[in-house]
Amino acid sequence: MIRHILSRLLTVPITLLLVALVAFVILRLTGDPVEIYLDINATEEQRQLLTAKLHLDEPVLVQFGLFLGEVLRGDFGESLQFGGPAMPVVLERLGATLQLVAAALTLAVVLGVIGGIVAALRKDRFADFAISGLAVAGQSMPSFWLGILLIQLFALHLKWLPTSGTGGLEHLVLPTVTLATFLLPNFILITRTAVLETINELYVTTARAKGAGEAVVVLRHVLPNAINPVLSFLGLQTGRLMGGSIITEAIFAWPGVGSLMVKSIFQRDVPIVIAAIFVVAVAIVIANLIVDLLQSAVDPRIRLD
Amino acid sequence: MATRRSGPRFGHRIKIGLGAAIVLGAVLMAILAPLLAPHDPYRQDLLARLQPPVWAEQGAWKHPLGTDNYGRDLLSRLIYGSRLSIMVGVSAALLSAVLGSVLGMLAGYKGGWLQQVIMRFADAHLAFPEILLAILIVAAVGGSALNLILVLGVSGWMVYARVMYNLTRAVRERPFIEAAVSHGASDAYILARHVFPQLVPVLTVVCTLQVAQMILQETALSFLGLGLPPPTATWGNMLAEGRDRLWVAPWIANFAGLAIILVVWGINMLGNGLREHLDPKAKERR
């Protein structure tokens, strides 16, 4: 178990190094930082001074090394919009994003697992057609349009919920539902397949033969054995969830990391953008790690690899 | 149970037929846009701003689906918008198919450190949201049709790489590969002539489904304002414009959303139908 954890931990720095490389390349693609920081009337002397200060006269590899050092210290430079270090600004927004992601993930997992189990137990009956049909249709639904439809129905027509922004719990409802639908259809279909694959196993038949009730069969015998594909799917989807939260935050003006990043792109506030990428990347890596450990806790076979 | 199956046996044909019809319709619409569109999609008519569709009270046949904030004809913009979405979607899916297949086949066939490097990279990339990478690159180099294709194409490679890798490893063990090796065929020749043809059916399915994903990504980028800059007629741009005028003109966002979901649904149906057609086991599992 400990060896398994250690080997998984080893992939963390590799992933983050790759992210750093991508961020560095993008940083260089955005144009000459000297041009961004200084105004047009700057003298040649000022330019050279700033070039030296930002180490832009060094070889690219040295620059990358210096960049890595800054990243490790959590120093992403000064934000142009906020006039302070970029990292604290991003971290301040992280809470809102995590709140949204956690709410959406809970909703998607609960509804997905229940929906998948019901569809599997009622295979080829009405409930299955209804749930699976909705799930397949949901896969084609662009979530950003779903968000807009929800705003029209619940905010503009029924006036039950606010259109955007933050505040009480009522502000969380529509963004949560929108973000949850990024994952829900796939969760339902994967749970359904996983349950169908375990439901004909001999130990399930044995349990039934011993007179176990349907609830006991499903909760004690089917679900624990079917949960693994669902978990590994969850691990693959954490990235999509964070990506989806960027779009959801944009639709509902939710003040999280995603909307900050999109706004900063338009402001050409590169330090914020880079800091936000790292925060998102670290969040994804940690989430994957948790899913990984959960998986090996649920299924001992994985630890033996 | 066996008798109940008799119904869905033809399910995949219906899916392929319906999906292909929708896709064909969309492609024809994109190609024939100048003939089909009733107006110039960029012509502004400030006197006819925000007109509702024809079935609403103030609607008129001059603008069957109404007009947007600048009085531009929505139907024409929708028709022209299909061009960009379909072109970017198909090109990006093909580009990532080429990249991902080559890398996945190499990793699966050669094994060793090459496999380790490629697949580790694919895993790391798979965990990183595609849309985030796309957002960043587009933000750095700007949104043009070519940039969108490149960005989405490059950021989608690992989906193919994983599938092709697993399939290649299975194909590699087959006797005809051994026969080709013993005849002295080069790796490139074996991959191109013996391995690749075995993978084409699956590749077709993955590529079809990926076109839908790419169209969704493109519209999402446009929606965030990172696609082609306005006033370009794209579905994502129209959705973003509509989002700001939901109260006065909900039809702008809704028609754009309907167009997106219809095309994506058609492509998904075609892809799923093809998968069931090519892989009878998948049909059984359903």
Coordinates of C-alpha atoms in Angstrom, one line a residue:
Chain A
M1 CA 0.0 0.0 0.0
I2 CA 2.8 2.4 1.0
R3 CA 4.7 1.5 -2.2
H4 CA 1.6 2.2 -4.2
I5 CA 1.1 5.6 -2.6
L6 CA 4.7 6.5 -3.1
S7 CA 4.7 5.6 -6.8
R8 CA 1.6 7.7 -7.3
L9 CA 3.1 10.6 -5.4
L10 CA 6.1 10.4 -7.8
T11 CA 3.9 11.3 -10.8
V12 CA 2.9 14.6 -9.1
P13 CA 6.1 16.5 -9.7
I14 CA 6.3 15.1 -13.3
T15 CA 2.8 16.4 -14.1
L16 CA 3.5 19.8 -12.5
L17 CA 6.8 20.0 -14.4
L18 CA 4.9 19.5 -17.6
V19 CA 2.4 22.2 -16.6
A20 CA 5.3 24.5 -15.9
L21 CA 6.8 23.8 -19.3
V22 CA 3.5 24.6 -21.0
A23 CA 3.0 27.7 -18.9
F24 CA 6.5 28.9 -19.8
V25 CA 6.0 28.4 -23.5
I26 CA 2.7 30.2 -23.4
L27 CA 4.3 33.0 -21.4
R28 CA 6.8 33.4 -24.2
L29 CA 4.1 33.3 -26.9
T30 CA 2.2 36.2 -25.3
G31 CA 4.8 38.6 -26.6
D32 CA 7.6 40.6 -25.1
P33 CA 6.9 41.3 -21.5
V34 CA 8.9 44.5 -21.8
E35 CA 6.3 45.8 -24.3
I36 CA 3.5 44.9 -21.9
Y37 CA 5.0 46.5 -18.8
L38 CA 6.4 49.7 -20.3
D39 CA 4.5 52.2 -22.2
I40 CA 5.3 53.3 -25.7
N41 CA 7.3 56.3 -24.7
A42 CA 9.9 54.3 -22.7
T43 CA 13.5 55.0 -23.5
E44 CA 15.9 52.4 -24.8
E45 CA 17.7 52.5 -21.5
Q46 CA 14.5 51.6 -19.5
R47 CA 13.9 48.7 -21.9
Q48 CA 17.4 47.3 -21.4
L49 CA 17.1 47.7 -17.6
L50 CA 13.8 45.8 -17.5
T51 CA 15.1 43.2 -19.9
A52 CA 18.0 42.5 -17.6
K53 CA 15.8 42.6 -14.5
L54 CA 13.4 40.0 -16.0
H55 CA 16.4 37.9 -17.2
L56 CA 15.2 38.1 -20.8
D57 CA 18.8 38.4 -22.0
E58 CA 19.7 34.9 -20.6
P59 CA 19.5 31.7 -22.6
V60 CA 16.0 30.1 -22.7
L61 CA 17.0 27.2 -20.5
V62 CA 18.3 29.5 -17.8
Q63 CA 15.1 31.5 -18.1
F64 CA 13.1 28.3 -17.6
G65 CA 15.2 27.4 -14.6
L66 CA 14.6 30.8 -13.1
F67 CA 10.9 30.5 -13.9
L68 CA 10.8 27.1 -12.1
G69 CA 12.4 28.6 -9.1
E70 CA 9.8 31.4 -9.0
V71 CA 7.0 28.9 -9.3
L72 CA 8.4 26.8 -6.4
R73 CA 8.4 29.9 -4.3
G74 CA 4.8 30.7 -5.3
D75 CA 6.0 33.9 -6.9
F76 CA 4.1 34.5 -10.1
G77 CA 4.9 38.2 -10.4
E78 CA 2.8 41.3 -9.9
S79 CA -0.7 41.5 -11.2
L80 CA -1.2 44.4 -13.6
Q81 CA -4.9 44.8 -12.6
F82 CA -4.6 44.4 -8.9
G83 CA -1.2 45.9 -8.3
G84 CA 0.0 43.1 -6.0
P85 CA 1.4 39.6 -6.1
A86 CA -0.7 37.4 -8.3
M87 CA -0.9 34.3 -6.2
P88 CA -2.9 35.7 -3.2
V89 CA -5.5 37.2 -5.7
V90 CA -6.0 33.8 -7.2
L91 CA -6.1 31.9 -3.9
E92 CA -8.8 34.4 -2.7
R93 CA -11.0 33.2 -5.5
L94 CA -10.3 29.5 -5.0
G95 CA -12.9 29.1 -2.3
A96 CA -15.8 30.1 -4.6
T97 CA -14.6 27.7 -7.3
L98 CA -14.2 24.8 -4.8
Q99 CA -17.6 25.5 -3.4
L100 CA -19.2 25.3 -6.8
V101 CA -17.2 22.2 -7.9
A102 CA -17.9 20.3 -4.6
A103 CA -21.6 21.0 -4.9
A104 CA -21.7 20.0 -8.5
L105 CA -19.7 16.9 -7.9
T106 CA -21.9 15.8 -5.1
L107 CA -25.0 16.3 -7.1
A108 CA -23.5 14.4 -10.2
V109 CA -22.2 11.5 -8.1
V110 CA -25.4 11.0 -6.1
L111 CA -27.8 11.4 -9.0
G112 CA -25.5 9.5 -11.4
V113 CA -25.0 6.5 -9.1
I114 CA -28.7 6.3 -8.2
G115 CA -29.8 6.8 -11.8
G116 CA -27.3 4.2 -13.1
I117 CA -28.4 1.6 -10.5
V118 CA -32.1 2.1 -11.2
A119 CA -31.5 2.0 -15.0
A120 CA -29.5 -1.3 -14.6
L121 CA -32.0 -2.9 -12.3
R122 CA -34.9 -2.0 -14.6
K123 CA -33.0 -2.9 -17.8
D124 CA -35.1 -2.7 -21.0
R125 CA -38.0 -1.4 -19.0
F126 CA -39.5 2.1 -19.1
A127 CA -37.3 3.5 -16.3
D128 CA -34.2 2.3 -18.1
F129 CA -35.3 3.9 -21.4
A130 CA -36.2 7.1 -19.7
I131 CA -33.0 7.4 -17.7
S132 CA -30.6 6.1 -20.4
G133 CA -32.3 8.2 -23.0
L134 CA -32.0 11.3 -21.0
A135 CA -28.3 10.6 -20.3
V136 CA -27.6 10.0 -24.0
A137 CA -29.4 13.2 -24.9
G138 CA -27.5 15.0 -22.1
Q139 CA -24.2 14.0 -23.7
S140 CA -25.1 16.2 -26.7
M141 CA -26.2 19.1 -24.6
P142 CA -23.8 22.0 -24.6
S143 CA -23.7 22.9 -20.9
F144 CA -23.4 26.6 -21.6
W145 CA -26.7 26.5 -23.4
L146 CA -28.3 24.5 -20.6
G147 CA -27.2 27.2 -18.2
I148 CA -28.8 29.8 -20.4
L149 CA -32.0 27.8 -20.5
L150 CA -32.0 27.5 -16.8
I151 CA -31.6 31.2 -16.3
Q152 CA -34.5 31.8 -18.7
L153 CA -36.8 29.4 -16.9
F154 CA -36.0 29.8 -13.2
A155 CA -34.7 33.4 -13.1
L156 CA -36.5 35.3 -15.8
H157 CA -39.9 33.6 -16.1
L158 CA -40.5 31.9 -12.7
K159 CA -38.3 34.4 -10.8
W160 CA -37.5 31.8 -8.2
L161 CA -33.7 32.1 -8.4
P162 CA -31.2 34.9 -9.2
T163 CA -29.7 35.1 -12.7
S164 CA -26.1 35.4 -11.6
G165 CA -23.6 36.5 -8.9
T166 CA -23.2 35.3 -5.4
G167 CA -24.9 35.6 -2.1
G168 CA -27.1 33.0 -0.4
L169 CA -27.6 29.4 -1.2
E170 CA -30.1 30.3 -4.0
H171 CA -27.2 31.7 -6.0
L172 CA -25.5 28.3 -6.0
V173 CA -28.4 26.3 -7.4
L174 CA -28.3 27.1 -11.1
P175 CA -24.5 27.0 -11.5
T176 CA -24.4 23.7 -9.6
V177 CA -27.0 22.1 -11.8
T178 CA -25.2 23.4 -14.9
L179 CA -21.8 22.2 -13.9
A180 CA -23.2 18.8 -12.7
T181 CA -24.6 18.1 -16.2
F182 CA -21.0 18.2 -17.5
L183 CA -20.6 14.8 -15.7
L184 CA -24.0 13.4 -14.9
P185 CA -24.8 11.7 -18.3
N186 CA -21.6 9.8 -18.3
F187 CA -21.9 8.9 -14.6
I188 CA -25.3 7.4 -15.2
L189 CA -24.2 5.4 -18.2
I190 CA -21.0 4.1 -16.6
T191 CA -22.7 3.1 -13.4
R192 CA -25.3 1.4 -15.4
T193 CA -22.8 -0.6 -17.4
A194 CA -20.7 -1.4 -14.2
V195 CA -23.8 -2.6 -12.3
L196 CA -25.0 -4.7 -15.3
E197 CA -21.5 -6.4 -15.4
T198 CA -21.6 -7.4 -11.8
I199 CA -25.3 -8.2 -11.4
N200 CA -24.8 -11.6 -13.1
E201 CA -21.8 -12.6 -11.0
L202 CA -22.0 -15.8 -9.0
Y203 CA -21.7 -14.1 -5.7
V204 CA -24.8 -12.0 -6.4
T205 CA -26.7 -15.1 -7.3
T206 CA -25.4 -16.7 -4.1
A207 CA -26.6 -13.8 -2.1
R208 CA -30.0 -13.9 -3.7
A209 CA -30.1 -17.7 -3.1
K210 CA -29.4 -17.2 0.5
G211 CA -32.5 -15.0 0.7
A212 CA -30.9 -11.6 0.9
G213 CA -33.3 -8.7 0.2
E214 CA -32.9 -6.7 -2.9
A215 CA -31.6 -3.7 -1.0
V216 CA -28.9 -5.8 0.7
V217 CA -28.0 -7.4 -2.6
V218 CA -27.5 -4.1 -4.3
L219 CA -25.8 -2.2 -1.5
R220 CA -23.7 -5.0 0.0
H221 CA -22.8 -7.1 -3.0
V222 CA -23.3 -5.2 -6.3
L223 CA -22.4 -1.7 -5.5
P224 CA -19.0 -2.2 -3.9
N225 CA -17.9 -4.4 -6.8
A226 CA -19.3 -2.0 -9.4
I227 CA -17.9 1.2 -7.9
N228 CA -14.4 0.9 -9.3
P229 CA -15.0 1.8 -13.0
V230 CA -17.1 4.7 -11.6
L231 CA -14.2 5.9 -9.5
S232 CA -11.7 5.6 -12.3
F233 CA -14.0 7.6 -14.5
L234 CA -14.3 10.2 -11.7
G235 CA -10.5 10.5 -11.7
L236 CA -10.4 11.1 -15.5
Q237 CA -13.2 13.7 -15.2
T238 CA -11.7 16.0 -12.5
G239 CA -9.9 17.9 -15.3
R240 CA -13.2 18.3 -17.2
L241 CA -14.9 19.4 -14.1
M242 CA -12.4 22.2 -13.5
G243 CA -12.7 23.1 -17.2
G244 CA -16.4 23.1 -17.0
S245 CA -16.3 25.3 -14.0
I246 CA -14.5 28.0 -16.1
I247 CA -17.5 28.1 -18.5
T248 CA -20.1 27.8 -15.7
E249 CA -18.4 30.7 -13.8
A250 CA -18.5 32.8 -17.0
I251 CA -22.2 32.1 -17.6
F252 CA -23.3 33.0 -14.0
A253 CA -20.6 35.6 -13.2
W254 CA -19.5 33.3 -10.4
P255 CA -16.5 34.9 -8.7
G256 CA -14.1 32.0 -8.9
V257 CA -10.7 31.2 -10.4
G258 CA -12.2 30.5 -13.8
S259 CA -13.9 33.8 -14.3
L260 CA -10.9 35.6 -12.9
M261 CA -8.7 33.8 -15.5
V262 CA -10.9 34.6 -18.4
K263 CA -11.2 38.2 -17.4
S264 CA -7.4 38.4 -16.9
I265 CA -6.8 37.0 -20.4
F266 CA -8.7 39.9 -21.8
Q267 CA -6.8 42.3 -19.6
R268 CA -3.5 40.6 -20.7
D269 CA -2.7 40.2 -17.0
V270 CA -0.3 37.3 -17.6
P271 CA 0.8 36.7 -14.0
I272 CA -2.7 36.1 -12.8
V273 CA -3.4 33.7 -15.7
I274 CA -0.2 31.7 -15.0
A275 CA -0.9 31.6 -11.3
A276 CA -4.5 30.4 -12.0
I277 CA -3.3 27.6 -14.3
F278 CA -1.0 26.3 -11.5
V279 CA -3.8 26.5 -8.9
V280 CA -6.1 24.6 -11.2
A281 CA -3.4 22.1 -12.1
V282 CA -2.5 21.4 -8.5
A283 CA -6.2 21.0 -7.6
I284 CA -6.6 18.4 -10.4
V285 CA -3.5 16.6 -9.3
I286 CA -4.6 16.4 -5.7
A287 CA -8.1 15.3 -6.8
N288 CA -6.6 12.6 -9.0
L289 CA -4.5 11.4 -6.1
I290 CA -7.5 11.2 -3.8
V291 CA -9.4 9.2 -6.3
D292 CA -6.4 6.9 -6.8
L293 CA -6.1 6.2 -3.1
L294 CA -9.9 5.7 -2.8
Q295 CA -9.7 3.2 -5.6
S296 CA -6.9 1.2 -4.0
A297 CA -8.8 1.3 -0.7
V298 CA -11.9 -0.1 -2.4
D299 CA -10.2 -2.6 -4.7
P300 CA -7.2 -4.4 -3.2
R301 CA -6.2 -5.8 -6.6
I302 CA -4.9 -2.4 -7.7
R303 CA -2.4 -2.2 -4.9
L304 CA -0.7 -5.4 -6.2
D305 CA 0.3 -3.9 -9.5
Chain B
M1 CA -34.6 -12.2 -22.8
A2 CA -33.6 -13.3 -26.3
T3 CA -37.0 -12.4 -27.8
R4 CA -36.9 -8.9 -26.4
R5 CA -33.7 -8.2 -28.2
S6 CA -35.3 -8.6 -31.6
G7 CA -36.5 -5.0 -31.5
P8 CA -33.2 -3.1 -31.0
R9 CA -31.3 -5.3 -33.5
F10 CA -32.0 -2.7 -36.1
G11 CA -31.4 0.2 -33.7
H12 CA -27.9 0.9 -35.0
R13 CA -29.2 1.3 -38.6
I14 CA -31.8 3.8 -37.5
K15 CA -29.1 5.7 -35.6
I16 CA -26.7 5.7 -38.5
G17 CA -29.5 6.7 -40.9
L18 CA -30.8 9.5 -38.8
G19 CA -27.4 10.7 -37.7
A20 CA -26.1 10.7 -41.2
A21 CA -29.1 12.6 -42.4
I22 CA -28.6 15.3 -39.8
V23 CA -24.9 15.5 -40.5
L24 CA -25.4 15.6 -44.3
G25 CA -28.0 18.3 -43.9
A26 CA -25.6 20.4 -41.8
V27 CA -22.7 19.9 -44.2
L28 CA -25.0 20.8 -47.2
M29 CA -26.2 23.9 -45.3
A30 CA -22.6 24.9 -44.7
I31 CA -21.5 24.4 -48.3
L32 CA -24.6 26.1 -49.8
A33 CA -24.7 28.9 -47.3
P34 CA -24.6 31.7 -49.9
L35 CA -27.6 30.2 -51.7
L36 CA -29.7 29.3 -48.7
A37 CA -29.2 32.4 -46.5
P38 CA -32.0 34.9 -47.2
H39 CA -29.8 37.9 -46.2
D40 CA -26.2 38.9 -45.8
P41 CA -25.3 37.7 -42.3
Y42 CA -23.3 40.9 -41.6
R43 CA -25.7 43.5 -43.0
Q44 CA -26.9 45.6 -40.1
D45 CA -30.4 47.2 -40.2
L46 CA -30.7 49.3 -37.1
L47 CA -34.4 49.9 -37.8
A48 CA -35.1 46.2 -37.6
R49 CA -33.3 45.5 -34.3
L50 CA -34.2 42.6 -32.1
Q51 CA -37.2 41.5 -34.2
P52 CA -38.8 38.3 -32.9
P53 CA -39.2 35.2 -35.0
V54 CA -42.1 34.9 -37.5
W55 CA -44.5 33.0 -35.2
A56 CA -44.3 35.8 -32.5
E57 CA -46.7 38.7 -32.7
Q58 CA -44.4 41.2 -34.2
G59 CA -42.6 38.7 -36.4
A60 CA -42.4 38.9 -40.1
W61 CA -41.4 36.6 -42.9
K62 CA -38.6 39.0 -43.9
H63 CA -36.6 37.6 -41.0
P64 CA -38.0 34.1 -40.3
L65 CA -36.0 33.6 -37.1
G66 CA -35.9 37.3 -36.1
T67 CA -32.9 39.6 -35.9
D68 CA -30.2 40.4 -33.4
N69 CA -29.1 43.5 -31.6
Y70 CA -27.8 45.1 -34.8
G71 CA -30.7 44.0 -37.0
R72 CA -28.7 41.2 -38.6
D73 CA -30.8 38.3 -39.9
L74 CA -30.5 35.4 -37.5
L75 CA -31.4 32.7 -39.9
S76 CA -28.6 33.8 -42.2
R77 CA -26.1 34.1 -39.3
L78 CA -27.1 30.6 -38.2
I79 CA -26.6 29.2 -41.7
Y80 CA -23.2 30.9 -42.1
G81 CA -22.2 29.9 -38.5
S82 CA -22.5 26.2 -39.5
R83 CA -19.6 26.7 -41.9
L84 CA -17.1 27.6 -39.2
S85 CA -18.2 25.1 -36.6
I86 CA -18.2 22.2 -39.0
M87 CA -14.9 23.2 -40.7
V88 CA -13.1 23.7 -37.3
G89 CA -14.7 20.6 -35.8
V90 CA -13.8 18.3 -38.7
S91 CA -10.3 19.7 -39.3
A92 CA -9.4 19.6 -35.6
A93 CA -10.7 16.0 -35.2
L94 CA -8.7 14.9 -38.2
L95 CA -5.6 16.7 -37.0
S96 CA -5.7 15.1 -33.6
A97 CA -6.6 11.7 -35.2
V98 CA -3.3 11.9 -37.2
L99 CA -1.2 13.0 -34.3
G100 CA -2.8 10.6 -31.8
S101 CA -2.9 7.6 -34.1
V102 CA 0.8 7.9 -35.0
L103 CA 1.9 8.3 -31.4
G104 CA -0.5 5.7 -30.1
M105 CA 0.6 3.1 -32.7
L106 CA 4.3 3.9 -32.1
A107 CA 3.9 3.4 -28.4
G108 CA 1.9 0.2 -28.8
Y109 CA 4.1 -1.3 -31.4
K110 CA 7.6 -0.3 -30.2
G111 CA 6.9 -0.5 -26.4
G112 CA 9.9 0.2 -24.2
W113 CA 10.9 3.7 -23.2
L114 CA 9.0 5.2 -26.2
Q115 CA 5.8 3.8 -24.8
Q116 CA 6.6 5.0 -21.3
V117 CA 7.2 8.5 -22.5
I118 CA 4.3 8.8 -24.8
M119 CA 1.7 7.2 -22.6
R120 CA 2.9 9.0 -19.4
F121 CA 2.5 12.2 -21.4
A122 CA -0.9 11.2 -22.6
D123 CA -2.0 10.4 -19.0
A124 CA -0.7 13.8 -17.7
H125 CA -2.4 15.6 -20.6
L126 CA -5.7 13.6 -20.1
A127 CA -5.8 14.9 -16.5
F128 CA -5.4 18.5 -17.7
P129 CA -8.6 20.1 -19.0
E130 CA -8.5 20.4 -22.8
I131 CA -10.6 23.5 -22.7
L132 CA -8.1 25.2 -20.3
L133 CA -5.2 24.5 -22.6
A134 CA -7.2 25.7 -25.5
I135 CA -8.2 28.9 -23.6
L136 CA -4.5 29.6 -22.8
I137 CA -3.1 29.0 -26.2
V138 CA -5.9 31.0 -27.9
A139 CA -5.3 33.8 -25.4
A140 CA -1.6 33.8 -26.2
V141 CA -1.8 33.6 -30.0
G142 CA -5.2 35.0 -30.7
G143 CA -8.4 33.5 -32.2
S144 CA -8.4 32.7 -35.9
A145 CA -9.9 29.7 -37.7
L146 CA -6.5 28.2 -38.2
N147 CA -5.4 28.8 -34.6
L148 CA -8.6 27.2 -33.3
I149 CA -8.0 24.1 -35.5
L150 CA -4.4 23.8 -34.4
V151 CA -5.2 24.3 -30.7
L152 CA -8.2 21.9 -30.6
G153 CA -6.3 19.4 -32.8
V154 CA -3.3 19.3 -30.7
S155 CA -5.2 19.3 -27.4
G156 CA -7.3 16.3 -28.5
W157 CA -4.5 13.9 -29.5
M158 CA -4.4 11.7 -26.3
V159 CA -8.0 10.4 -26.8
Y160 CA -6.8 8.7 -30.0
A161 CA -3.4 7.8 -28.6
R162 CA -4.9 5.8 -25.8
V163 CA -7.4 3.9 -28.0
M164 CA -4.8 3.2 -30.7
Y165 CA -2.2 2.2 -28.2
N166 CA -4.4 -0.5 -26.7
L167 CA -5.5 -1.8 -30.1
T168 CA -2.0 -1.9 -31.5
R169 CA -0.8 -3.9 -28.6
A170 CA -3.5 -6.5 -29.3
V171 CA -2.8 -6.5 -33.1
R172 CA 1.0 -6.8 -32.6
E173 CA 0.6 -10.3 -31.2
R174 CA -1.3 -11.6 -34.3
P175 CA 0.5 -14.0 -36.6
F176 CA 0.4 -11.9 -39.7
I177 CA 2.6 -9.3 -38.0
E178 CA 5.2 -11.9 -37.2
A179 CA 5.0 -13.1 -40.8
A180 CA 5.6 -9.6 -42.0
V181 CA 8.6 -9.1 -39.6
S182 CA 10.1 -12.4 -40.8
H183 CA 9.8 -11.2 -44.4
G184 CA 12.0 -8.3 -43.4
A185 CA 9.4 -5.5 -43.6
S186 CA 10.3 -2.3 -41.9
D187 CA 8.5 -0.9 -38.9
A188 CA 6.9 1.9 -40.9
Y189 CA 5.7 -0.5 -43.5
I190 CA 4.2 -2.9 -41.0
L191 CA 2.5 0.0 -39.1
A192 CA 1.1 1.5 -42.3
R193 CA 0.1 -1.7 -44.2
H194 CA -0.7 -4.2 -41.5
V195 CA -1.5 -2.5 -38.3
F196 CA -3.3 0.6 -39.4
P197 CA -5.9 -1.1 -41.6
Q198 CA -7.0 -3.2 -38.5
L199 CA -7.6 0.0 -36.6
V200 CA -9.6 1.9 -39.2
P201 CA -13.1 0.9 -38.0
V202 CA -12.4 2.0 -34.4
L203 CA -10.6 5.1 -35.6
T204 CA -13.7 6.1 -37.7
V205 CA -15.9 5.8 -34.6
V206 CA -13.6 7.7 -32.3
C207 CA -13.1 10.4 -34.9
T208 CA -16.8 10.8 -35.6
L209 CA -17.5 11.2 -31.9
Q210 CA -14.6 13.6 -31.5
V211 CA -16.0 15.9 -34.2
A212 CA -18.9 16.5 -31.9
Q213 CA -16.6 17.2 -29.0
M214 CA -14.5 19.6 -31.1
I215 CA -17.6 21.5 -32.1
L216 CA -18.7 21.8 -28.5
Q217 CA -15.2 23.0 -27.6
E218 CA -15.2 25.5 -30.4
T219 CA -18.6 26.9 -29.4
A220 CA -17.5 27.0 -25.8
L221 CA -14.4 29.0 -26.7
S222 CA -16.4 31.4 -28.9
F223 CA -18.9 31.7 -26.0
L224 CA -16.1 32.8 -23.7
G225 CA -15.0 35.4 -26.3
L226 CA -11.9 33.4 -27.2
G227 CA -13.0 32.1 -30.6
L228 CA -13.2 34.1 -33.8
P229 CA -13.7 37.7 -32.7
P230 CA -17.2 39.3 -33.4
P231 CA -18.9 40.2 -35.7
T232 CA -18.0 36.8 -37.2
A233 CA -21.1 34.6 -37.4
T234 CA -20.4 31.6 -35.2
W235 CA -22.8 29.7 -33.1
G236 CA -20.8 30.3 -29.9
N237 CA -20.6 34.1 -30.6
M238 CA -24.4 34.2 -31.2
L239 CA -24.9 32.4 -27.9
A240 CA -22.7 34.8 -26.1
E241 CA -24.5 37.8 -27.7
G242 CA -27.8 36.2 -26.8
R243 CA -26.8 35.6 -23.2
D244 CA -26.6 39.4 -22.6
R245 CA -30.1 39.9 -24.1
L246 CA -32.0 37.0 -22.6
W247 CA -34.7 39.3 -21.2
V248 CA -35.5 41.1 -24.4
A249 CA -34.5 38.6 -27.1
P250 CA -34.2 35.1 -25.8
W251 CA -34.6 33.7 -29.3
I252 CA -31.0 34.7 -30.2
A253 CA -29.4 32.4 -27.7
N254 CA -32.0 29.7 -28.1
F255 CA -31.7 29.3 -31.9
A256 CA -27.9 29.2 -31.6
G257 CA -28.2 26.6 -28.8
L258 CA -30.7 24.5 -30.8
A259 CA -28.4 24.5 -33.8
I260 CA -25.5 23.3 -31.7
I261 CA -27.4 20.6 -30.0
L262 CA -29.0 19.3 -33.2
V263 CA -25.6 18.9 -35.0
V264 CA -23.8 17.5 -32.0
W265 CA -26.7 15.1 -31.4
G266 CA -26.7 14.0 -35.0
I267 CA -22.9 13.3 -35.0
N268 CA -23.1 11.5 -31.6
M269 CA -25.9 9.3 -33.0
L270 CA -24.0 8.5 -36.1
G271 CA -20.9 7.7 -34.1
N272 CA -22.7 5.5 -31.6
G273 CA -24.6 3.8 -34.5
L274 CA -21.3 3.0 -36.3
R275 CA -19.8 1.7 -33.0
E276 CA -22.7 -0.7 -32.5
H277 CA -22.6 -1.7 -36.2
L278 CA -18.8 -2.5 -36.0
D279 CA -18.8 -4.0 -32.6
P280 CA -21.7 -6.3 -31.9
K281 CA -20.5 -6.8 -28.4
A282 CA -21.2 -3.2 -27.5
K283 CA -24.7 -3.8 -28.7
E284 CA -25.1 -6.8 -26.4
R285 CA -23.9 -4.8 -23.4
R286 CA -26.5 -2.2 -23.8

